[in-house]
Short mmCIF file of C-alpha atoms in Angstrom, two decimals:
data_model
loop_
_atom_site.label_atom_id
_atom_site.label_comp_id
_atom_site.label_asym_id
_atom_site.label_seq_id
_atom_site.Cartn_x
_atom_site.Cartn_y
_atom_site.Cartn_z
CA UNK A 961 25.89 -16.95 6.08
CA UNK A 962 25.05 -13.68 3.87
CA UNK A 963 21.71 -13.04 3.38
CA UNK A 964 19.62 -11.72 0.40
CA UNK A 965 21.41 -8.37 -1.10
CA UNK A 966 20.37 -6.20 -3.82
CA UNK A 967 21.70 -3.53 -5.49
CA UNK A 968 22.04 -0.62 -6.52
CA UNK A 969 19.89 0.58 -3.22
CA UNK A 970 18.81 3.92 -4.92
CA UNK A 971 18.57 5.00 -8.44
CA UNK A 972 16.59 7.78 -10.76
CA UNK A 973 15.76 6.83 -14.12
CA UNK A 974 13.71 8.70 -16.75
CA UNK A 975 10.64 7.69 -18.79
CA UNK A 976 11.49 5.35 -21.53
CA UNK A 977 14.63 4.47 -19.85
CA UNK A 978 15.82 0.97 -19.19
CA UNK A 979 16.80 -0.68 -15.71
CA UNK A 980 18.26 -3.86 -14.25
CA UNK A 981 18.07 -4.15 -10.61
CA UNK A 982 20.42 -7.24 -8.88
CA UNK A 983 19.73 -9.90 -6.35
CA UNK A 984 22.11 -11.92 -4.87
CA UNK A 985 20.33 -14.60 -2.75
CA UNK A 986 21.33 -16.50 -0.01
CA UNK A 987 23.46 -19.11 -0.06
CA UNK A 988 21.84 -22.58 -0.94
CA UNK A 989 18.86 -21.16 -2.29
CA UNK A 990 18.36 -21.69 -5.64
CA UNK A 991 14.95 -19.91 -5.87
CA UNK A 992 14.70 -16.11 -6.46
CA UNK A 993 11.06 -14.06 -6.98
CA UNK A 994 10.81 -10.48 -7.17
CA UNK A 995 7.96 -8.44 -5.97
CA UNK A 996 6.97 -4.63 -6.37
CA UNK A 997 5.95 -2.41 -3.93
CA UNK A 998 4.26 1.11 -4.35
CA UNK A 999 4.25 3.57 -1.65
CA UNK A 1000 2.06 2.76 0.95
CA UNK A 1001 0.99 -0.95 -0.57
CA UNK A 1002 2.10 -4.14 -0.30
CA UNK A 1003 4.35 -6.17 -2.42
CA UNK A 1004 3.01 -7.45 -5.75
CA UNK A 1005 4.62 -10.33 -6.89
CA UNK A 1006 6.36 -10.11 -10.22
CA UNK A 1007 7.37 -13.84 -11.26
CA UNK A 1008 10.26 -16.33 -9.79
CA UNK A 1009 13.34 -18.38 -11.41
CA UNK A 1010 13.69 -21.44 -10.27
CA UNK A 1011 17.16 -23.28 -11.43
CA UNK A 1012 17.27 -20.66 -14.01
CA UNK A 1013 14.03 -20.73 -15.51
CA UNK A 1014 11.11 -18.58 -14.89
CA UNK A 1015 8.02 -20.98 -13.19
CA UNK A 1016 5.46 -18.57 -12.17
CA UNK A 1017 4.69 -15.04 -13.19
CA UNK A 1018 2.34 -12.37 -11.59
CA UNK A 1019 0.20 -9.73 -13.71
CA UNK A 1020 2.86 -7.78 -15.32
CA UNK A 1021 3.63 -6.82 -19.16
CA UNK A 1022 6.23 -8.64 -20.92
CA UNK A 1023 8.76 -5.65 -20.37
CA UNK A 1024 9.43 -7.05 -17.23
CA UNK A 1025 11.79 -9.62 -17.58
CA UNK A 1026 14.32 -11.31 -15.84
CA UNK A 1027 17.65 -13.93 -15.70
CA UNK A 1028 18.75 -16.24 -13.06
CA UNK A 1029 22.56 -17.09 -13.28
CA UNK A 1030 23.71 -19.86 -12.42
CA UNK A 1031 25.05 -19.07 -9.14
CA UNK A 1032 21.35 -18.19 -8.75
CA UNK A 1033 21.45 -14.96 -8.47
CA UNK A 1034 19.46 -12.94 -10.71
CA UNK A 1035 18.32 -9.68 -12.36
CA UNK A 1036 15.32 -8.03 -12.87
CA UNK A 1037 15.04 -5.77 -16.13
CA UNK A 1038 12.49 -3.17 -16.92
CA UNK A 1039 12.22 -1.74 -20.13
CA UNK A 1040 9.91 2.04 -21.54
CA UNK A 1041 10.34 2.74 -18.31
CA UNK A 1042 6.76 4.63 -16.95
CA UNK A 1043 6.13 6.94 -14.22
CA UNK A 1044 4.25 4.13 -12.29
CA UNK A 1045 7.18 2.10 -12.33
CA UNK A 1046 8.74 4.33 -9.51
CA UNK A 1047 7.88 1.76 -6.31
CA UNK A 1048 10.52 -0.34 -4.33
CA UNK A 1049 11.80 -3.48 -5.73
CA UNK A 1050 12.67 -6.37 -3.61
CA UNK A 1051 14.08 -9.79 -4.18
CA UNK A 1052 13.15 -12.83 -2.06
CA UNK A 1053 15.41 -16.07 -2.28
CA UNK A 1054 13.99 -19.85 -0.97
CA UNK A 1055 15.76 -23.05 -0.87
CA UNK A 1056 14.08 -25.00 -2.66
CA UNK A 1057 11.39 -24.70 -6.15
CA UNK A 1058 9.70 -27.57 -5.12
CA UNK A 1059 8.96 -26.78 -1.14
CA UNK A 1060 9.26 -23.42 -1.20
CA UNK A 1061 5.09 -22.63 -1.37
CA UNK A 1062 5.36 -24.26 2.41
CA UNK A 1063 8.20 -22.37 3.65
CA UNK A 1064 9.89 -19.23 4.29
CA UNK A 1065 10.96 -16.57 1.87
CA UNK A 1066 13.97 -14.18 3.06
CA UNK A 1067 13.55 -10.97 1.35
CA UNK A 1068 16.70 -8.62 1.03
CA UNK A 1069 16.55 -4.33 1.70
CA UNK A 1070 15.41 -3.64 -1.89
CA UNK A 1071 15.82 -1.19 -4.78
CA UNK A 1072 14.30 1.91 -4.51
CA UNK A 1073 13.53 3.46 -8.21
CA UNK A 1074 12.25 6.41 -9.13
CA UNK A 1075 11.03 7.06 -12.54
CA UNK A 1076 11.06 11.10 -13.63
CA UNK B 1262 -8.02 -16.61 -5.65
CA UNK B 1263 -8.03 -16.67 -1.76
CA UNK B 1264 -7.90 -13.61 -0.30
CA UNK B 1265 -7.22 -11.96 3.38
CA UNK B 1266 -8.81 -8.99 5.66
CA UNK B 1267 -6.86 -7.31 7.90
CA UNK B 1268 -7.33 -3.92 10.23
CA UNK B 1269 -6.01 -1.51 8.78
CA UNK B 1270 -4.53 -0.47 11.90
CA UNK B 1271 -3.54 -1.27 15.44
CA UNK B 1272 -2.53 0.24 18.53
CA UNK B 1273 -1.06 -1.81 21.63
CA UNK B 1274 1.17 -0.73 24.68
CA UNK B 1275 4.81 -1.62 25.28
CA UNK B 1276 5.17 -4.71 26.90
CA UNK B 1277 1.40 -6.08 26.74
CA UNK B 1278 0.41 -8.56 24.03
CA UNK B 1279 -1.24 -7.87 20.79
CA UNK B 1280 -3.41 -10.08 19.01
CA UNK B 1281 -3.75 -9.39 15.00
CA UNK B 1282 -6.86 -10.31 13.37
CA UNK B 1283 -6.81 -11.87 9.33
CA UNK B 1284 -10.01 -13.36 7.94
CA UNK B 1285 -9.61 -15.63 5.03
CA UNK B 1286 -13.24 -16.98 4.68
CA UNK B 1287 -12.12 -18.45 1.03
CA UNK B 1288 -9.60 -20.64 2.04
CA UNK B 1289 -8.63 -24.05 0.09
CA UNK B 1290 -7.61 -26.95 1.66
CA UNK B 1291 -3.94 -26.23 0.16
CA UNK B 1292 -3.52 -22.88 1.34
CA UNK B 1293 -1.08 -22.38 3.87
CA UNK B 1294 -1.22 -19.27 6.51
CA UNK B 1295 2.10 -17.23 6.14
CA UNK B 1296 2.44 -13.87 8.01
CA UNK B 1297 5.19 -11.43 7.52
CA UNK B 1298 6.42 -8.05 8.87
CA UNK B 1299 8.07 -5.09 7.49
CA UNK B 1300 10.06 -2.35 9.75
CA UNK B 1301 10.39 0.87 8.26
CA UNK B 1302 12.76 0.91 5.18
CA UNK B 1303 13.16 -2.62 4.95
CA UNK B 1304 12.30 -5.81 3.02
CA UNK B 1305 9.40 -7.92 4.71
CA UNK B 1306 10.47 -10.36 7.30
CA UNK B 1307 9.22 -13.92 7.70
CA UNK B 1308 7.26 -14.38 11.15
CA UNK B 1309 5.40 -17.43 11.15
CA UNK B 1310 3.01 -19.95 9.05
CA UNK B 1311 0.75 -23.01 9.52
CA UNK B 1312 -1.90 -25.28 7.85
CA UNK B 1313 -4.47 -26.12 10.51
CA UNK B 1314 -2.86 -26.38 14.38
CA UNK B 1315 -1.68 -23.54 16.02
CA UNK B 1316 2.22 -22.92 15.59
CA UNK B 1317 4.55 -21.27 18.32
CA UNK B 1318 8.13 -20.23 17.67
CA UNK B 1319 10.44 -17.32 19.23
CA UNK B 1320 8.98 -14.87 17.86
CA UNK B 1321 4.87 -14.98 17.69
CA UNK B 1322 2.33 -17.71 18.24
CA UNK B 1323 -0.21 -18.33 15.47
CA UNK B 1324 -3.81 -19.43 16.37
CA UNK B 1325 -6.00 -20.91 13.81
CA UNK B 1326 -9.49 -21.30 13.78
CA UNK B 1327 -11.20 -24.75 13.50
CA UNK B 1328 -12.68 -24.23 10.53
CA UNK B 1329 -9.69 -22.33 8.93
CA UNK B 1330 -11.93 -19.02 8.06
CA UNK B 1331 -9.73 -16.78 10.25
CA UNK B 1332 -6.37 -16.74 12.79
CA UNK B 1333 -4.72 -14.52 14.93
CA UNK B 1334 -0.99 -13.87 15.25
CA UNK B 1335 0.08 -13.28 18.94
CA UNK B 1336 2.97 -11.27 19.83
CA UNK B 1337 3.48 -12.15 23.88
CA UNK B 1338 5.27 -8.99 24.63
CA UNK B 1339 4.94 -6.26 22.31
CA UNK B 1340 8.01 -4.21 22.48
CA UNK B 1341 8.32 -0.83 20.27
CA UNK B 1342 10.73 -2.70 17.29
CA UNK B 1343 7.66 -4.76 16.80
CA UNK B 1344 6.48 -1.70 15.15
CA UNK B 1345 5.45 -2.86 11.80
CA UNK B 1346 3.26 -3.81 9.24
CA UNK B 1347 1.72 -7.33 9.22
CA UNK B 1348 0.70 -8.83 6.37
CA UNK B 1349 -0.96 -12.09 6.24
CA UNK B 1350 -1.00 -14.11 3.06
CA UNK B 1351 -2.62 -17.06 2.29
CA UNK B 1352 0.14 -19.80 -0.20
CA UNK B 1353 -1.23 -22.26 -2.42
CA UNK B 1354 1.04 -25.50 -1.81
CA UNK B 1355 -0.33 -26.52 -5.32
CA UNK B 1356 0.22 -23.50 -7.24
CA UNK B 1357 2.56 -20.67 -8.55
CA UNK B 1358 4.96 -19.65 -5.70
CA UNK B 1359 3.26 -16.21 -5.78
CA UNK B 1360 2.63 -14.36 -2.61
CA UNK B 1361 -0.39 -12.40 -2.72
CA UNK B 1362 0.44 -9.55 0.24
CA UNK B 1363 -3.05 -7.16 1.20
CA UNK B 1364 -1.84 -4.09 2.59
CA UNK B 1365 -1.50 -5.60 6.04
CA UNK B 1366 -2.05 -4.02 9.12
CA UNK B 1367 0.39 -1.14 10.93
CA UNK B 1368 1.00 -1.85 14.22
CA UNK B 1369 2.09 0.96 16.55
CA UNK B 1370 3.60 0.27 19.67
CA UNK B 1371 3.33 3.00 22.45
CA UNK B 1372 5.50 3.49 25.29
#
């Protein structure tokens, strides 16, 4: 069984740039969330698809968005990229919407952007 | 929103057990424990959760405190890959499957 991969690993963007970061989650998990994480913090939760629909969203502006596919993977899209966006992005897959507040999240390596 | 304290860092020896504090003095009745690592240059790993009895599994016992205000995550044997940060989160069966991570604590593991 694979587990949670993302990609690209690395990439440099500039201010007002655009980005979309990949997730592939695990198989039979149809729940993705994604989650930010600046140097020396810990993650901050961005939102969650669940069967393709977003159902739950953290504090972030509306130029964070995202898809889930039906294979469930998904992307995460950033656009006017800022400086602050630099941080590590990481995906987190769950098998199930309903249960998955009770259970375990498996998190892949993420995506590592910097913003110039 | 419920939130947790944790040390900001720890220090324990090779092979001796480490017990890692969290108070979470606003719990809800919903809110599950959850504690997760993360090794250098990696994604955060799942570790261990529970409601209100202590948990064991392979990797860490978790012991919770009768009234739910604070628990301790117990690694038997620390050994130097436990190096990590250790976050403990409290999730809201009822709500939004958001995890709300703290900055956790750094445990370094000495030879």
């Amino acid at each position: 069984e694979t587990g949670v991969t993302q990609s690209p690993t690395h990439l440099i963007k500039t201010r007002g740039q655009q980005v979309t970061l990949r997730c592939s989650s695990q198989s039979g998990h149809n729940t993705v969330s994604w989650y930010q994480q600046a140097l020396g913090q810990g993650p901050q939760f961005i939102f969650q698809y669940y069967r393709e629909e977003e159902n739950g969203r953290g504090n972030f502006p509306p130029r964070f968005s995202g898809l889930q596919f039906p294979n469930y993977s998904s992307e995460l899209n950033v656009n006017a990229l800022e400086l602050d966006d630099s941080a590590l992005y990481l995906c987190a897959s769950s098998p199930s919407g309903l249960s998955a507040n009770t259970g375990e999240l498996f998190f892949g390596e993420g995506s590592r952007l910097t913003v110039l | 929103d419920a939130k947790t304290t944790q040390p900001n860092s720890m220090e324990s020896n090779e092979e001796e057990p480490v017990h890692l504090p969290c108070n979470h003095s606003t719990i809800s009745g919903t809110d599950y424990i959850h504690w997760y690592r993360q090794l250098p240059s990696q994604g955060p790993e799942y570790v261990i959760h529970g409601l209100t009895s202590n948990v064991n599994n392979r990797m860490a016992s978790l012991a919770i405190a009768e009234d739910r205000k604070s628990s301790t995550l117990i690694l038997h044997r620390a050994t130097l890959r436990d190096a990590a940060v250790y976050y403990c989160i409290l999730r809201d069966s009822q709500g939004n499957n958001d995890m709300r991570f703290g900055a956790g604590t750094r445990l370094t593991v000495k030879p």
